[in-house]
Coordinates of C-alpha atoms in Angstrom, one line a residue:
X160 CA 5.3 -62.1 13.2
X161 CA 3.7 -58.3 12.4
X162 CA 5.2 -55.7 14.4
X163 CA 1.7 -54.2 15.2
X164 CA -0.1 -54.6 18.2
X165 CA -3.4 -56.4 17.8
X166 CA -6.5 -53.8 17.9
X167 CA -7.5 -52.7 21.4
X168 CA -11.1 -54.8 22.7
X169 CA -13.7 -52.6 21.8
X170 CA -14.7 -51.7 25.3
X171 CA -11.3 -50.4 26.0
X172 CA -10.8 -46.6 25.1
X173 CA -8.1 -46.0 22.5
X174 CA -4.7 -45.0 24.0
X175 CA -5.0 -41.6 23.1
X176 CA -8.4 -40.9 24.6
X177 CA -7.3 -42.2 28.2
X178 CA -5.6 -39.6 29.5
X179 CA -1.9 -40.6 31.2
X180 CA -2.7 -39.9 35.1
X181 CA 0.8 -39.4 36.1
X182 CA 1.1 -36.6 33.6
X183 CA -2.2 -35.5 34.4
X184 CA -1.6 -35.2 37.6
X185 CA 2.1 -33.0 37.0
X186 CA 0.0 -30.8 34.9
X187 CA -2.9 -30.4 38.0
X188 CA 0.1 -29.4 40.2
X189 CA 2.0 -27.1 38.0
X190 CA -1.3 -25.4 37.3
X191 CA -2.3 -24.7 41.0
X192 CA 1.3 -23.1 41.5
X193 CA 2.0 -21.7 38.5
X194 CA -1.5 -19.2 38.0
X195 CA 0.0 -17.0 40.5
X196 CA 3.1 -16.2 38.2
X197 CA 0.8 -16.0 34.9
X198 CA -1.6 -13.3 37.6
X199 CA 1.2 -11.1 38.3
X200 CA 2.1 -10.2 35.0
X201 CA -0.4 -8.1 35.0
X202 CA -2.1 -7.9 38.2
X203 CA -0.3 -4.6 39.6
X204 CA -0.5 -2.6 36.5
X205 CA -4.1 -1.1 37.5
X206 CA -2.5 -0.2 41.0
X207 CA 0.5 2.0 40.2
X208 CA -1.4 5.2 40.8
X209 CA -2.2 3.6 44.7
X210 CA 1.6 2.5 45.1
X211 CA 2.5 6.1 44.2
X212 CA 0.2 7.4 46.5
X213 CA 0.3 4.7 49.1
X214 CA 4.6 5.5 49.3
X215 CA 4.8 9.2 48.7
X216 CA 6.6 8.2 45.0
X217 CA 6.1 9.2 41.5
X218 CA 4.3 7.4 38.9
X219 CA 8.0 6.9 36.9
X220 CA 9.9 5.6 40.1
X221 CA 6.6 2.7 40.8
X222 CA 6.6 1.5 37.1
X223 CA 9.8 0.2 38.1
X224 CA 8.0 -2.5 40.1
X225 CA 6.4 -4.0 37.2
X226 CA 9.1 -3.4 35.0
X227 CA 11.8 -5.1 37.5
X228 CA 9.5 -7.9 37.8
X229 CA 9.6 -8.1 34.0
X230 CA 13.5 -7.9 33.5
X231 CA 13.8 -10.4 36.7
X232 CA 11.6 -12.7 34.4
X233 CA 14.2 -11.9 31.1
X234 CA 17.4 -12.8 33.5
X235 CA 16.3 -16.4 34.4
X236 CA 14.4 -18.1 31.5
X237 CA 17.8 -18.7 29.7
X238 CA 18.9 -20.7 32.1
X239 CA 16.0 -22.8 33.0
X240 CA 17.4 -26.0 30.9
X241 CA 20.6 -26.0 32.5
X242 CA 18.9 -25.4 36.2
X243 CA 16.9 -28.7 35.3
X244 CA 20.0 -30.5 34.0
X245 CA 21.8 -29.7 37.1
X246 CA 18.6 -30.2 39.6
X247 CA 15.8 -31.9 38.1
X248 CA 12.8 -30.6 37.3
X249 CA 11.1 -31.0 40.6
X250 CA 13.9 -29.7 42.6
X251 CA 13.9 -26.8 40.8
X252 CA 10.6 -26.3 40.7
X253 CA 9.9 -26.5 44.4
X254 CA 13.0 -23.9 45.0
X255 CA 11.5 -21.7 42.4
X256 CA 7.6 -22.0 43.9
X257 CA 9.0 -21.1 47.3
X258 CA 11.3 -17.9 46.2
X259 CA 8.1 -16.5 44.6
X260 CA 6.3 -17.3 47.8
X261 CA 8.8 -15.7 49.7
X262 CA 9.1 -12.7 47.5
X263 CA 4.9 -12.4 47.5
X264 CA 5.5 -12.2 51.3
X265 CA 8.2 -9.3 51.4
X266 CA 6.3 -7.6 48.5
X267 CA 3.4 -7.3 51.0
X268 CA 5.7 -6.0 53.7
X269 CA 7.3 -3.4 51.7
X270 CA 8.0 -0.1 53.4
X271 CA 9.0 2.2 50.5
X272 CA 9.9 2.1 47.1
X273 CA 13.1 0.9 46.3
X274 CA 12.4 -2.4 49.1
X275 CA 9.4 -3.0 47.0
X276 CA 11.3 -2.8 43.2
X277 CA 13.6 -5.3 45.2
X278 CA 11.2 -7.8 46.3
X279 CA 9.4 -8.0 42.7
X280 CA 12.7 -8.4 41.2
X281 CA 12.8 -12.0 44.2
X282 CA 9.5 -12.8 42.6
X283 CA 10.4 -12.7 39.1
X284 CA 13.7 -14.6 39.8
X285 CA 11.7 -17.3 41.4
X286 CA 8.6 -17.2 38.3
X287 CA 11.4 -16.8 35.5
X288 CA 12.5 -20.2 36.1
X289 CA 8.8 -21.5 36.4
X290 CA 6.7 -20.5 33.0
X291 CA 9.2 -22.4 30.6
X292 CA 9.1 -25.0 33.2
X293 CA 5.7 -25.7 33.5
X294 CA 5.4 -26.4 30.0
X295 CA 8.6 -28.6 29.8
X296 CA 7.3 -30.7 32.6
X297 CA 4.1 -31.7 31.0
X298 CA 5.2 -32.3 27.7
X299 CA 8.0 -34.1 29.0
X300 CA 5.5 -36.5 31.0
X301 CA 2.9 -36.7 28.2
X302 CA 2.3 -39.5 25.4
X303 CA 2.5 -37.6 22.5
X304 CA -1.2 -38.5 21.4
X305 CA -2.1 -37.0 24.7
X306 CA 0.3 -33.9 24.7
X307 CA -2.5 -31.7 22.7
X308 CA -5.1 -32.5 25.9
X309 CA -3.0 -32.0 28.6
X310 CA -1.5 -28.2 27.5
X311 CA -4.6 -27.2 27.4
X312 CA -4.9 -27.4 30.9
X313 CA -1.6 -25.2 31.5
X314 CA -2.4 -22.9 28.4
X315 CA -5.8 -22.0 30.5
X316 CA -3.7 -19.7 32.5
X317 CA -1.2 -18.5 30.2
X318 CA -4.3 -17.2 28.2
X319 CA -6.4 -15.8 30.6
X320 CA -4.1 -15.0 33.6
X321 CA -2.9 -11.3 31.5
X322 CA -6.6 -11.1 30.9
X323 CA -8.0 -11.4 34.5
X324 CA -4.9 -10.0 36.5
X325 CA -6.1 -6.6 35.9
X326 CA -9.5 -7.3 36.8
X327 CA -8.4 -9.4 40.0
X328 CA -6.0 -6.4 40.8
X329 CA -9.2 -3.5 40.1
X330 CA -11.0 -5.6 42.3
X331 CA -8.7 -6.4 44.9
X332 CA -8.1 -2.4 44.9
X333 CA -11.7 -2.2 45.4
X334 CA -11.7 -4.3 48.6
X335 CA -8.7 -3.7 50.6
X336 CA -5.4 -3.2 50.2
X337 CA -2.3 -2.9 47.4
X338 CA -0.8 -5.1 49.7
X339 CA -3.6 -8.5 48.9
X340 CA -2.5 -8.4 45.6
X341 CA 1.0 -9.9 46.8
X342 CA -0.6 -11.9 49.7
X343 CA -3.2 -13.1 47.7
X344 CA -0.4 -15.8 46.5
X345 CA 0.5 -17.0 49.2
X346 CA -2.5 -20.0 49.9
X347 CA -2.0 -20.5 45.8
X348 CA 2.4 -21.0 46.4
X349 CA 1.6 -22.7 49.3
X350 CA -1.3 -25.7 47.9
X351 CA 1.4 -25.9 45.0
X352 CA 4.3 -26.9 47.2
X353 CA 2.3 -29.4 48.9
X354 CA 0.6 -30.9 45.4
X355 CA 4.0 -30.4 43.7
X356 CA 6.2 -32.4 46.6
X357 CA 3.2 -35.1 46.8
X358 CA 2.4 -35.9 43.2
X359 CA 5.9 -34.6 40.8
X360 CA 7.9 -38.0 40.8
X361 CA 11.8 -37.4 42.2
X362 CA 14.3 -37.0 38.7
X363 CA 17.0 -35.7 40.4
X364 CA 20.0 -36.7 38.7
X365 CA 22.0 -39.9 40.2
X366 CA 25.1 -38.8 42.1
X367 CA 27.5 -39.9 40.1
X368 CA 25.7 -38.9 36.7
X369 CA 27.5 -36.4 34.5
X370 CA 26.1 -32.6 35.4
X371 CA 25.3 -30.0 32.3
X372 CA 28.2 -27.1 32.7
X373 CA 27.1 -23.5 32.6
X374 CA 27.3 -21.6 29.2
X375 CA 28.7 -18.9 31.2
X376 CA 29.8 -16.8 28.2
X377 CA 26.6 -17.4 26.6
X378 CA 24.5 -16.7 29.8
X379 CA 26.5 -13.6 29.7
X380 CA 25.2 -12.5 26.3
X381 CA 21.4 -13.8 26.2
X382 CA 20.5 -12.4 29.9
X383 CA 22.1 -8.9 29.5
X384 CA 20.6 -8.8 25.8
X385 CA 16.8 -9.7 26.9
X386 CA 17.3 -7.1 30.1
X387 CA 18.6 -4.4 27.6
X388 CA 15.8 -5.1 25.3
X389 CA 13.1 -5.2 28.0
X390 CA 14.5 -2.6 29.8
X391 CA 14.4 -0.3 26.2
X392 CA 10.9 -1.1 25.4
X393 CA 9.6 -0.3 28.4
X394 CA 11.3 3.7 28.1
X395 CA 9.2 3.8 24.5
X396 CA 6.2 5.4 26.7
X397 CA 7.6 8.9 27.5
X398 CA 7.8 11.9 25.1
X399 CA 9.8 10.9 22.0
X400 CA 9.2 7.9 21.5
X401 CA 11.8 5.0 20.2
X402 CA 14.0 8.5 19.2
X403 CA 14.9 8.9 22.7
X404 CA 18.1 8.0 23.7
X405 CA 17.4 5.8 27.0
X406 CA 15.3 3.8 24.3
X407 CA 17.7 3.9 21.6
X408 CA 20.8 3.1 23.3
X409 CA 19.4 -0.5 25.2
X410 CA 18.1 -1.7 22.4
X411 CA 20.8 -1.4 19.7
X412 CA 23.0 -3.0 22.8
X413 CA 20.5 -5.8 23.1
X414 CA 20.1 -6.7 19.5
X415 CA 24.0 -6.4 19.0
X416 CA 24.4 -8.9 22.2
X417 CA 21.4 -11.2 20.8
X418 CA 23.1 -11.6 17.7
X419 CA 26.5 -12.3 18.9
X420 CA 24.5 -15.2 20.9
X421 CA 22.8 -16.6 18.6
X422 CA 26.1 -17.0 16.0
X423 CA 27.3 -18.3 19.2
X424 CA 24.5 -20.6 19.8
X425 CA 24.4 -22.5 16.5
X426 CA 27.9 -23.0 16.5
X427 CA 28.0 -24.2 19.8
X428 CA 25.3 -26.6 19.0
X429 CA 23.4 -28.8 22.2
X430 CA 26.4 -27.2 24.7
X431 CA 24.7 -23.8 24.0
X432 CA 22.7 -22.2 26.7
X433 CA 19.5 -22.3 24.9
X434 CA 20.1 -24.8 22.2
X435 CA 19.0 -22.4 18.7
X436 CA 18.8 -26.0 16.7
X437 CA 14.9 -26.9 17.8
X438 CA 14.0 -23.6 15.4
X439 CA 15.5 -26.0 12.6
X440 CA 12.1 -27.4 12.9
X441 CA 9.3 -25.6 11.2
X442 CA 6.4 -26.4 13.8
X443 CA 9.2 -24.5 16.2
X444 CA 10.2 -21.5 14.4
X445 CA 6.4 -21.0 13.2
X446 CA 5.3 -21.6 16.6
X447 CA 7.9 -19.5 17.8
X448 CA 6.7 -16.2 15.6
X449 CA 3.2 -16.5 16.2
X450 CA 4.1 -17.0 20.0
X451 CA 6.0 -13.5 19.0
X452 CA 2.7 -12.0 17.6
X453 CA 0.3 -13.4 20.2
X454 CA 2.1 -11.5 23.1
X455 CA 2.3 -8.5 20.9
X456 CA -1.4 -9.0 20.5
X457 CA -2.3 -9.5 23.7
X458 CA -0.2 -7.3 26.1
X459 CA -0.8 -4.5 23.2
X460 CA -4.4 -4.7 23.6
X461 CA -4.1 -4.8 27.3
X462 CA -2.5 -0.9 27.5
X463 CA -5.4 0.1 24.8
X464 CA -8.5 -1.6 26.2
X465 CA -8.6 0.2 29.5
X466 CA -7.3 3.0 28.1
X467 CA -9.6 3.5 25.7
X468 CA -12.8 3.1 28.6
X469 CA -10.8 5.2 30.9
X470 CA -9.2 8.2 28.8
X471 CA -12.3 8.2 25.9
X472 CA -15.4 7.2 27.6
X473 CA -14.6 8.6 31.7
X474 CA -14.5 5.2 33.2
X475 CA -12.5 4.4 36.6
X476 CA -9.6 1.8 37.0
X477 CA -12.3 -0.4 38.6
X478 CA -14.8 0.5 36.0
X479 CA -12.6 -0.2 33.0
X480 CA -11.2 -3.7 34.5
X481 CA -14.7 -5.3 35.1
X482 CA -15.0 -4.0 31.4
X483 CA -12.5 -6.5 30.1
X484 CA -14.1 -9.5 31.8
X485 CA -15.9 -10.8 28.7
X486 CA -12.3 -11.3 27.3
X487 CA -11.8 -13.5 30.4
X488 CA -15.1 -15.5 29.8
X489 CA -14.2 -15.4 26.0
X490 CA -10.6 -17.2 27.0
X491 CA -12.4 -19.7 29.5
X492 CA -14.7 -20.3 27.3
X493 CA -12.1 -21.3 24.4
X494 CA -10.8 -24.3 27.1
X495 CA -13.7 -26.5 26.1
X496 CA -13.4 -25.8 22.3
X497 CA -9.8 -25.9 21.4
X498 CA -8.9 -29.0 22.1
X499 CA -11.6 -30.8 20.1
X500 CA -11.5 -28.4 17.8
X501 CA -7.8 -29.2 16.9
X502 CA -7.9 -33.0 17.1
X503 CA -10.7 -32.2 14.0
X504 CA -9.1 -30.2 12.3
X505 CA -5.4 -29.7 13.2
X506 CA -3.7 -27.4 14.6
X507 CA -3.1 -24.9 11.6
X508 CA -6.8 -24.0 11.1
X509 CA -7.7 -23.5 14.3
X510 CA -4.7 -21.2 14.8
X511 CA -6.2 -19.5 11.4
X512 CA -9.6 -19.7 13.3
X513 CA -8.3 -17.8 16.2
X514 CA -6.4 -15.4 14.8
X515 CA -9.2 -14.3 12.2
X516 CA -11.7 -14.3 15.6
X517 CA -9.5 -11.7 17.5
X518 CA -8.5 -8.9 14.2
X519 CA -12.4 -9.4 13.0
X520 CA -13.3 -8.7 17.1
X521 CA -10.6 -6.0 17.1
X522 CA -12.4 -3.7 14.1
X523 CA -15.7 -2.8 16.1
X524 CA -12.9 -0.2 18.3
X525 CA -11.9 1.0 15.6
X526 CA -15.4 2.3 14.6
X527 CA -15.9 3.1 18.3
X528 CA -15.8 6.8 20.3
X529 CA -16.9 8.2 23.0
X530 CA -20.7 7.4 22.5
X531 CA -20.9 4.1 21.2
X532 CA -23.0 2.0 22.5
X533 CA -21.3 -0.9 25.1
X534 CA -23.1 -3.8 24.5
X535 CA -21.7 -4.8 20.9
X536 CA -18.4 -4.1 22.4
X537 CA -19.1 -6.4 24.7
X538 CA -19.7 -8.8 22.5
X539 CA -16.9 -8.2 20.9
X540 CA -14.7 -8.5 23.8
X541 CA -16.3 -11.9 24.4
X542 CA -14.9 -13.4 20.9
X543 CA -11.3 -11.6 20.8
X544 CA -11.2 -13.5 24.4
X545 CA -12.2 -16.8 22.5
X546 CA -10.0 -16.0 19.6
X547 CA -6.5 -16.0 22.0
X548 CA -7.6 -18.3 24.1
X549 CA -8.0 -20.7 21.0
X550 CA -4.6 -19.4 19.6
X551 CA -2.7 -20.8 22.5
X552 CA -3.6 -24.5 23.1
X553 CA -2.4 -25.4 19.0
X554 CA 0.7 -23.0 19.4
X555 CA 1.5 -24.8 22.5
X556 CA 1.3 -28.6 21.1
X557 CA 2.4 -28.1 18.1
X558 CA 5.7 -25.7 19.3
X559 CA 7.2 -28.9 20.2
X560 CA 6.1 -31.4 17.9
X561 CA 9.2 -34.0 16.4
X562 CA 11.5 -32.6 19.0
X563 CA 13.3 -34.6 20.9
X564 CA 13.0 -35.2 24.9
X565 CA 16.2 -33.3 25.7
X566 CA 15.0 -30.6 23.2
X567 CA 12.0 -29.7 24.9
X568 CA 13.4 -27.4 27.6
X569 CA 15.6 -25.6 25.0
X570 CA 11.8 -25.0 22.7
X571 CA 9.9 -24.2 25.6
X572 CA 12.7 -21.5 26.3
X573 CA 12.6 -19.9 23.1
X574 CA 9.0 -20.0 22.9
X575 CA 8.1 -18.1 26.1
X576 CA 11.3 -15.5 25.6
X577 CA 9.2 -14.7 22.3
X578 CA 6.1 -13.8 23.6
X579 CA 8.0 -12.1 26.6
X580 CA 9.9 -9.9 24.4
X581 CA 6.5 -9.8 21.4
X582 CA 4.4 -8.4 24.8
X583 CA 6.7 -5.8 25.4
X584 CA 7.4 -4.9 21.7
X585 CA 3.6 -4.4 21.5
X586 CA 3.2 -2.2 24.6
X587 CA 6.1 -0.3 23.5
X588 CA 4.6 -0.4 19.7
X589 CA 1.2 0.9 20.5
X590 CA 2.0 3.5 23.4
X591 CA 4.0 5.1 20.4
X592 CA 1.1 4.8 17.9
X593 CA -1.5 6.0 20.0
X594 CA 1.0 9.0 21.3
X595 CA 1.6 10.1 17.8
X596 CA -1.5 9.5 16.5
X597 CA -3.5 11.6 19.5
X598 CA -1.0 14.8 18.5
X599 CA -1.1 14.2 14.5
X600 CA -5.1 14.6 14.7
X601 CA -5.5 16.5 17.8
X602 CA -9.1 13.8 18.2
X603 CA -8.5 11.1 21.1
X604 CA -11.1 9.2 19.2
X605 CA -8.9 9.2 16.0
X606 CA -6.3 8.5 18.0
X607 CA -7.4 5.1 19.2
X608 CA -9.0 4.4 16.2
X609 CA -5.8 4.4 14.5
X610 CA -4.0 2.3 17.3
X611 CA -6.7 -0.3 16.8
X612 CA -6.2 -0.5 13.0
X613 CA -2.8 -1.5 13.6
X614 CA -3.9 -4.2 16.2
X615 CA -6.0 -5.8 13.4
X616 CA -3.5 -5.6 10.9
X617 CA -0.5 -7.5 13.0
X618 CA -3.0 -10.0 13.5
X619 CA -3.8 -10.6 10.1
X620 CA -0.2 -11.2 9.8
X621 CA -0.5 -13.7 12.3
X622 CA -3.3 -15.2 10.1
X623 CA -1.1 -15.4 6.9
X624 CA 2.0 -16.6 9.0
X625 CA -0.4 -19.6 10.9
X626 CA -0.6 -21.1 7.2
X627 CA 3.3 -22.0 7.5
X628 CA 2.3 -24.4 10.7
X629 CA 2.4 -28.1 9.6
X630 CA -1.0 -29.6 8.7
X631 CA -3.4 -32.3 10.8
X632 CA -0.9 -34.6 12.6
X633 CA -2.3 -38.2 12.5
X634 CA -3.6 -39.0 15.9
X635 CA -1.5 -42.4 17.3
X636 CA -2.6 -45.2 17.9
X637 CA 0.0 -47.9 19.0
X638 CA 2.2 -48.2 21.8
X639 CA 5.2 -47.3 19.5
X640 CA 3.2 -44.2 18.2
X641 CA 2.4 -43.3 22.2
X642 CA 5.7 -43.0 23.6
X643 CA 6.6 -40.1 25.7
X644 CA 7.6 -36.8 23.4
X645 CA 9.0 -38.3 19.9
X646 CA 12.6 -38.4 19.3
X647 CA 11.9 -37.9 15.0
X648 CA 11.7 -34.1 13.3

């Protein structure tokens, strides 16, 4: 008797075009708590200068409350597999939704500095443990012939929330308050508690069950290496550059520290912290460097955009934020494409497409000054926003592609580390460029022009490193083929 199931009646949709509601309903819920973390990324960045003001502080003192929030974020995400292990991934979800609710809360009813810095440093602790999650959960409860649809819904936020936060932020400024860009979370944490405990099913291991044991030793390698790394990068801004010893002295500490855990790691094998085996997989490790480049890309270009409307063409905060919105529309825009797009034609040429749509959008600012005229930039703006928004969705399916179930955590894990740390290497990376390049010409226009050729060519790296992603995957068909995650590399 064949092993193949007979052919579906021809008025029943093919398996992989009927979306599984179960996981389509985890990814609804995940989505509705999780934007708030993606938001506030980004979302105080345009309202340091009002937090200075607002608390009788200096501008270097307040960075420190996006900067803890980042470093909060570092701490955690190495421990997110053993956390599920240990709780299950709704258990731990639920705690980590309400700890960013309750740090939104305190953020809002900060009285000075140093209680604010504290309370964002809450907030990441509770988001850390939520981005890597959010992914693991819906690939985890996807087919695989359906996994492609379904992170597109969660990559929506991961590739416009950086995007919009500073526009939501200039125009939260605008209205009110610093303090409703922290409160603003609170109806988002709170619908996502309710979704989250009504429609994530219960995995909490069974009583008896054998419980993952803390890497401790490695936990105290990878979290002090990503906070030393972080916390270098973000120095890079001030005069001197990555010569300056508050710079220097982190990140030869963090690299040292990361290397001693990942010799660690692969000797240690699945009892590692974050289990380094997945990058044995080329989708992984390709994924896992363009996931690299794409947060180098995109945090980069978020410190030059507004910079360049505000310190070239005269432009307020507010101004300059509403500016960036047809990189928003560009990335929403990208949610109906990508998805077909890359059942077409697989997921390596539309992460060739994307790429070559943000450097070719990237080259008008190099050509820009002071007086050019905004439309075409606008336009511009419009396809870079398509061009990352398209990046994401095949970078997200294909990152875990062959893994194993259990390995999912560990590759979501690596994945978002790298385009934590690639954000903040590209900050760091172009705050130095556009620094050096402003006193080497003495022209502000030169100066950006410069930073912007730069942005193009990381990304045509990008473009000639997408060719190492694996080709069209064929699209299942069978029960067997449909099963939950594959087990085979």
């Amino acid at each position: 008797m064949s092993s193949r199931t007979a052919p579906a009646p021809a008025s029943a949709s093919p398996p992989s075009q009927r979306l599984d509601p179960t996981a389509l309903r985890i990814a609804i819920a995940v989505l509705v708590g999780g934007i708030a973390v993606i938001l506030d990324s980004t979302i105080v960045s345009v309202a340091l200068d009002d937090l200075a003001r607002d608390l009788h502080s200096g501008v270097d003192a307040i960075q420190w409350v996006s900067t803890g929030y980042l470093l909060a974020l570092g701490v955690v995400i190495p421990t997110v597999g053993w956390s599920q292990g240990r709780l299950g991934a709704k258990r731990l979800w639920l705690w980590s939704l309400a700890v960013f609710l309750l740090g939104s809360v305190l953020c809002a009813a900060a009285w000075d500095v140093p209680s604010l810095i504290g309370f964002r440093v809450l907030q990441g602790l509770g988001g850390g443990a939520m981005l890597p999650l959010m992914t693991t959960m819906v690939m985890q409860s996807a087919p695989a012939a359906q996994a492609r649809k379904l992170v597109a819904t969660i990559a929506l936020p991961a590739a416009v929330g950086p995007i919009l936060g500073p526009v939501i932020g200039g125009l939260i400024l605008g209205a009110g308050s610093w303090r409703w860009l922290f409160l603003v979370n609170v109806p988002l944490c709170l619908a996502g508690l309710v979704l989250a405990q009504r429609v994530i099913p219960g995995d909490a291991p069974a009583p008896d069950a054998r419980r993952p044991r803390l890497d401790l030793p490695g936990f105290l390698l990878l979290a002090p290496a990503l906070v030393a790394l972080l916390w270098g990068l973000s120095n890079v801004t001030g005069d001197g550059g990555f010569g300056q010893t508050k710079v220097l002295a982190p990140l030869v500490a963090g690299a040292v520290l990361l290397a001693v855990f990942s010799v660690r790691a692969v000797r240690q094998g699945g009892a590692a912290l974050v289990d380094l085996g997945v990058l044995r997989s080329r989708p992984t490790w390709a994924a896992t460097a363009l996931f690299f480049l794409t947060g180098a890309s995109l945090y980069g270009a978020m410190l030059l955009l507004p910079l360049y409307w505000q310190q070239l063409r005269g432009a307020s905060a507010l101004v300059a934020g509403l500016y960036l919105i047809p990189q928003g529309v560009g990335s929403l825009l990208s949610r109906a494409l990508a998805p077909g797009l890359t059942e077409r034609i697989g997921e390596r040429w539309v992460t060739v497409l994307g790429f070559v749509l943000v450097g070719v959008a990237t080259v008008p600012f190099a050509f820009a000054d002071a007086h050019t005229t905004t439309w075409p930039l606008m336009i511009a703006l419009l396809v870079r926003g398509l061009g990352l928004g398209i990046v994401v969705i095949p970078l997200m399916t294909v990152a875990f592609r062959g893994l194993a179930h259990a390995e999912v955590p560990h590759a979501s894990i690596v994945t978002r580390i790298a385009q934590q740390v690639g954000g903040s290497v590209g900050v760091a990376l172009f705050a130095v460029i556009l620094a050096r390049a402003a006193h080497g010409s003495g022209s502000l226009a030169d100066a950006f022009a410069t930073a912007f050729w730069w942005a193009t060519g990381f990304t045509a790296l990008a473009v000639a490193l997408s060719f190492v992603l694996p080709g069209r995957e064929k699209e299942a068909s069978t029960p067997e083929e449909t099963e939950r995650v594959p087990s085979a590399r």
